[in-house]
C-alpha positions as semicolon CSV with decimal commas, in nm:
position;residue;x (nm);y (nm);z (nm)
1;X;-5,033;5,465;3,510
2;X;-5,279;5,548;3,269
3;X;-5,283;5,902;3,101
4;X;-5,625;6,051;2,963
5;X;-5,547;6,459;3,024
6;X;-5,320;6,615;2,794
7;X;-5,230;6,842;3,090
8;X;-5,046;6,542;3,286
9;X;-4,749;6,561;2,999
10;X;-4,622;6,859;3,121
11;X;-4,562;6,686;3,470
12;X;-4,407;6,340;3,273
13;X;-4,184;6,641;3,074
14;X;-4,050;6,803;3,409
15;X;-3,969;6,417;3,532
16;X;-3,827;6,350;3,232
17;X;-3,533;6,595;3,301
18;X;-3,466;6,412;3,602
19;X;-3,390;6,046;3,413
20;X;-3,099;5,933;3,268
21;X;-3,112;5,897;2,896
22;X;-3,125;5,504;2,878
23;X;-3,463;5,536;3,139
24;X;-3,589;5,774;2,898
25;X;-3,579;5,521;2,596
26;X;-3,688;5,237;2,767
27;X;-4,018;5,464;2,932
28;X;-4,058;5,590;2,552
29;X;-4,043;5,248;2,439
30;X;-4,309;5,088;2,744
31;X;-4,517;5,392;2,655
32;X;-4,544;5,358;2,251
33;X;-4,610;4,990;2,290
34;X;-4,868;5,048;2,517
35;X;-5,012;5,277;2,278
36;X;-4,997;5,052;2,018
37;X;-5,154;4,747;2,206
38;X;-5,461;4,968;2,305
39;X;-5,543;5,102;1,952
40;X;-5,548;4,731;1,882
């Protein structure tokens, strides 16, 4: 799940509500070391 449009993190915001709070770190987490790989 790749995310280019700035628009899509309203959506990932709204499912966000929806997760429990240890799902939310370990997305967070997945996400920023992602991030970090790609600017690599």
């Amino acid at each position: 799940m790749k995310l280019r449009h700035k628009h899509s993190d309203g959506g990932i915001a709204m499912s966000y509500t929806h997760l429990t709070t240890a799902e939310r770190v370990k997305i967070e987490t997945y996400l920023e070391l992602g991030m970090s790989i790609r600017s690599i």
